[in-house]
Short mmCIF file of C-alpha atoms in Angstrom, two decimals:
data_model
loop_
_atom_site.label_atom_id
_atom_site.label_comp_id
_atom_site.label_asym_id
_atom_site.label_seq_id
_atom_site.Cartn_x
_atom_site.Cartn_y
_atom_site.Cartn_z
CA ASP A 1 100.85 56.09 58.51
CA ALA A 2 99.63 60.00 58.34
CA LYS A 3 96.06 60.20 58.60
CA THR A 4 93.34 61.58 56.74
CA THR A 5 90.50 63.26 57.54
CA GLN A 6 86.78 63.07 55.05
CA PRO A 7 83.62 64.28 55.18
CA PRO A 8 80.76 60.90 55.97
CA SER A 9 78.82 61.92 52.81
CA MET A 10 78.40 63.79 49.72
CA ASP A 11 75.63 63.32 47.35
CA CYS A 12 76.58 64.75 43.61
CA ALA A 13 74.19 65.00 40.59
CA GLU A 14 74.25 62.18 37.74
CA GLY A 15 77.24 63.60 34.75
CA ARG A 16 78.13 66.15 37.08
CA ALA A 17 81.41 66.12 38.42
CA ALA A 18 82.04 64.85 42.03
CA ASN A 19 84.33 66.33 44.14
CA LEU A 20 85.73 64.80 47.48
CA PRO A 21 88.03 66.55 49.45
CA CYS A 22 90.93 64.93 52.13
CA ASN A 23 92.42 65.97 54.34
CA HIS A 24 95.83 64.84 55.59
CA SER A 25 97.60 67.33 56.94
CA THR A 26 100.29 65.17 58.92
CA ILE A 27 101.71 63.69 55.24
CA SER A 28 105.67 63.13 55.26
CA GLY A 29 107.39 63.54 52.62
CA ASN A 30 107.86 59.93 51.35
CA GLU A 31 104.07 58.94 51.63
CA TYR A 32 101.44 58.63 48.03
CA VAL A 33 98.11 60.23 48.65
CA TYR A 34 95.64 56.61 47.50
CA TRP A 35 92.60 56.06 46.66
CA TYR A 36 90.33 53.32 46.81
CA ARG A 37 86.63 52.90 46.52
CA GLN A 38 83.56 50.71 47.63
CA ILE A 39 80.05 49.50 46.40
CA HIS A 40 78.06 47.97 48.26
CA SER A 41 79.28 44.15 49.50
CA GLN A 42 82.23 44.16 47.45
CA GLY A 43 85.57 44.28 47.65
CA PRO A 44 87.72 47.64 47.40
CA GLN A 45 88.75 49.29 43.95
CA TYR A 46 91.97 50.78 43.66
CA ILE A 47 91.21 54.52 41.72
CA ILE A 48 94.34 56.04 41.71
CA HIS A 49 97.23 57.74 44.19
CA GLY A 50 99.99 60.27 43.84
CA LEU A 51 102.74 62.21 45.53
CA LYS A 52 102.96 65.25 44.98
CA ASN A 53 102.18 65.98 40.81
CA ASN A 54 98.36 65.98 39.68
CA GLU A 55 97.09 62.44 38.04
CA THR A 56 94.81 61.36 35.78
CA ASN A 57 93.77 57.98 34.67
CA GLU A 58 90.61 56.16 33.22
CA MET A 59 88.42 56.74 35.97
CA ALA A 60 88.81 60.30 37.98
CA SER A 61 91.57 63.30 38.90
CA LEU A 62 93.54 63.23 41.58
CA ILE A 63 94.36 66.93 43.15
CA ILE A 64 97.12 67.46 45.52
CA THR A 65 97.78 70.92 47.14
CA GLU A 66 101.24 72.58 46.80
CA ASP A 67 101.93 71.72 50.56
CA ARG A 68 100.87 68.36 50.50
CA LYS A 69 97.95 69.00 53.09
CA SER A 70 94.93 68.05 51.69
CA SER A 71 93.42 66.64 48.65
CA THR A 72 90.60 66.80 46.00
CA LEU A 73 89.51 63.23 44.47
CA ILE A 74 87.46 64.20 40.50
CA LEU A 75 85.06 62.40 39.22
CA PRO A 76 84.43 63.98 36.08
CA HIS A 77 81.11 62.95 35.23
CA ALA A 78 79.39 60.95 38.11
CA THR A 79 77.16 57.74 36.86
CA LEU A 80 74.80 56.11 39.19
CA ARG A 81 77.48 53.52 39.43
CA ASP A 82 80.29 55.84 41.01
CA THR A 83 77.31 55.44 44.57
CA ALA A 84 80.40 54.13 46.61
CA VAL A 85 81.93 54.72 49.85
CA TYR A 86 85.50 56.62 48.90
CA TYR A 87 88.99 55.76 50.91
CA CYS A 88 91.59 58.63 50.93
CA ILE A 89 94.58 56.49 52.24
CA VAL A 90 98.14 57.75 53.23
CA ARG A 91 101.11 55.50 53.20
CA PRO A 92 104.53 55.10 51.82
CA ASP A 93 104.65 53.29 47.97
CA ARG A 94 106.22 49.92 49.47
CA TYR A 95 104.21 47.40 48.95
CA GLY A 96 103.65 44.78 50.89
CA ASN A 97 103.21 47.00 54.04
CA LYS A 98 99.37 47.20 54.99
CA LEU A 99 96.29 48.98 53.77
CA VAL A 100 94.52 50.45 56.62
CA PHE A 101 91.26 52.08 56.00
CA GLY A 102 89.50 54.98 57.61
CA ALA A 103 85.95 55.59 57.45
CA GLY A 104 85.72 57.43 53.90
CA THR A 105 83.36 59.10 52.36
CA ILE A 106 80.06 58.08 51.40
CA LEU A 107 79.22 59.12 48.44
CA ARG A 108 76.02 59.35 46.42
CA VAL A 109 74.91 60.20 42.72
CA LYS A 110 71.68 60.78 42.16
CA SER A 111 69.80 61.26 39.01
CA GLY B 1 94.99 44.07 35.57
CA ALA B 2 95.47 41.76 38.15
CA VAL B 3 92.67 39.37 39.72
CA VAL B 4 91.73 37.83 43.51
CA SER B 5 89.76 35.38 43.49
CA GLN B 6 88.10 34.82 46.88
CA HIS B 7 85.48 31.93 47.01
CA PRO B 8 82.66 31.52 48.87
CA SER B 9 81.07 34.24 47.91
CA ARG B 10 78.63 33.50 50.84
CA VAL B 11 78.55 31.10 53.38
CA ILE B 12 75.61 30.27 56.48
CA CYS B 13 77.20 27.97 59.31
CA LYS B 14 75.98 26.41 61.96
CA SER B 15 77.18 27.45 65.34
CA GLY B 16 80.61 25.32 66.10
CA THR B 17 81.17 24.50 62.97
CA SER B 18 84.81 26.09 61.13
CA VAL B 19 84.82 27.90 57.95
CA LYS B 20 87.42 27.76 55.08
CA ILE B 21 88.12 31.34 52.81
CA GLU B 22 89.86 30.73 50.20
CA CYS B 23 91.99 33.47 48.18
CA ARG B 24 93.53 32.76 45.20
CA SER B 25 95.48 35.71 43.12
CA LEU B 26 94.72 34.09 39.71
CA ASP B 27 96.76 36.04 37.14
CA PHE B 28 100.56 37.03 39.75
CA GLN B 29 102.05 35.85 42.20
CA ALA B 30 101.48 37.40 45.70
CA THR B 31 103.93 38.05 48.44
CA THR B 32 101.84 38.94 50.94
CA MET B 33 98.35 38.70 51.39
CA PHE B 34 95.48 40.34 53.92
CA TRP B 35 92.81 39.83 55.56
CA TYR B 36 90.04 41.53 56.43
CA ARG B 37 86.91 42.23 58.31
CA GLN B 38 83.71 44.20 58.06
CA PHE B 39 80.98 44.85 59.87
CA PRO B 40 77.56 47.28 58.50
CA LYS B 41 78.31 50.23 57.89
CA GLN B 42 81.80 50.27 59.14
CA SER B 43 84.73 50.35 57.48
CA LEU B 44 87.25 47.81 56.58
CA MET B 45 89.37 46.86 59.82
CA LEU B 46 92.86 44.72 58.94
CA MET B 47 92.87 41.36 60.83
CA ALA B 48 96.16 40.04 59.95
CA THR B 49 98.99 39.81 57.20
CA SER B 50 100.78 36.68 56.21
CA ASN B 51 103.44 36.27 53.83
CA GLU B 52 104.08 32.72 51.75
CA GLY B 53 105.49 30.10 53.85
CA SER B 54 105.54 32.13 57.10
CA LYS B 55 102.82 32.70 60.22
CA ALA B 56 100.81 35.19 59.79
CA THR B 57 100.90 38.34 61.61
CA TYR B 58 97.37 39.14 63.68
CA GLU B 59 96.56 42.39 64.19
CA GLN B 60 95.68 43.48 68.09
CA GLY B 61 92.58 42.46 69.56
CA VAL B 62 92.39 39.40 66.99
CA GLU B 63 92.40 36.24 67.95
CA LYS B 64 95.19 33.91 65.78
CA ASP B 65 93.81 30.81 67.18
CA LYS B 66 90.29 31.59 66.22
CA PHE B 67 91.28 33.67 62.88
CA LEU B 68 94.10 30.28 61.28
CA ILE B 69 95.41 31.64 58.54
CA ASN B 70 97.43 29.66 56.18
CA HIS B 71 99.88 31.08 53.18
CA ALA B 72 100.87 27.75 51.85
CA SER B 73 101.69 29.13 47.97
CA LEU B 74 102.50 32.52 46.48
CA THR B 75 98.89 32.26 44.66
CA LEU B 76 96.57 31.29 47.64
CA SER B 77 96.01 32.04 51.61
CA THR B 78 93.14 30.74 53.60
CA LEU B 79 90.84 31.62 56.30
CA THR B 80 89.92 29.29 58.60
CA VAL B 81 86.93 30.71 61.51
CA THR B 82 87.35 28.08 63.84
CA SER B 83 84.13 27.47 66.21
CA ALA B 84 82.23 30.25 64.42
CA HIS B 85 79.56 32.19 66.47
CA PRO B 86 76.86 34.77 65.65
CA GLU B 87 79.14 37.36 66.93
CA ASP B 88 81.58 35.80 63.86
CA SER B 89 78.98 36.82 61.37
CA SER B 90 81.02 39.19 58.99
CA PHE B 91 82.00 40.06 55.12
CA TYR B 92 85.37 39.07 55.09
CA ILE B 93 88.26 39.86 52.63
CA CYS B 94 90.92 39.39 51.48
CA SER B 95 93.71 41.53 49.30
CA ALA B 96 96.51 40.39 47.65
CA THR B 97 99.84 42.78 46.85
CA ASP B 98 102.64 41.98 44.55
CA SER B 99 105.09 45.07 43.22
CA TYR B 100 102.01 46.76 40.86
CA GLY B 101 99.38 47.60 43.64
CA TYR B 102 97.13 45.43 46.03
CA THR B 103 94.16 44.04 44.74
CA PHE B 104 91.18 42.73 46.93
CA GLY B 105 88.81 39.92 46.60
CA SER B 106 85.21 40.08 46.24
CA GLY B 107 84.56 39.30 49.78
CA THR B 108 83.07 36.48 51.87
CA ARG B 109 79.78 36.91 52.88
CA LEU B 110 79.64 34.44 56.07
CA THR B 111 76.43 34.12 58.46
CA VAL B 112 76.88 32.05 61.31
CA VAL B 113 73.39 30.56 62.81
#
């Protein structure tokens, strides 16, 4: 699976949009971009995933560049409860295969 | 949505004893389950992959005789930490997958004293 690079930490003001970048320059054509987050001392939570088109759900939006070498997760109106570690993972969309986590980005939402 | 129940949430055990952690998929049948370990301020590290009715596949460096995994049904996997020592103290997380994706348990905080 392709490797990803994320900034170690970011801060965001409450109520503002949080934009979390992810670099995946070695992504191959059949690999999806997944985002999960982990709030302190809990299991990871699925946020969103996409292949090449931008995606939006009730939690977030995912913007993937045209060359698919990078993506941005957008939390449109961050709240204090969004403080968590956010993981960007690239992998084929074949469920049953292992999900490998990188270091992720610590997002701190501040009031 | 899919729910994975993990028990216990916290356990303290004495050095040398064994501890069993259960992972159940409550509303779906999990074809595959995964076990992770997470040390403080670190990311999740995959320990093993288990499929119902077959032996688990362990990641490199994980002692299969120490971390026993049983996946007896499509809704239950167990991780037993045998002869636990203080260095086994960690946060253990399971994940279950079906055709819709991956769902994680809430984790088990193991402290070995």
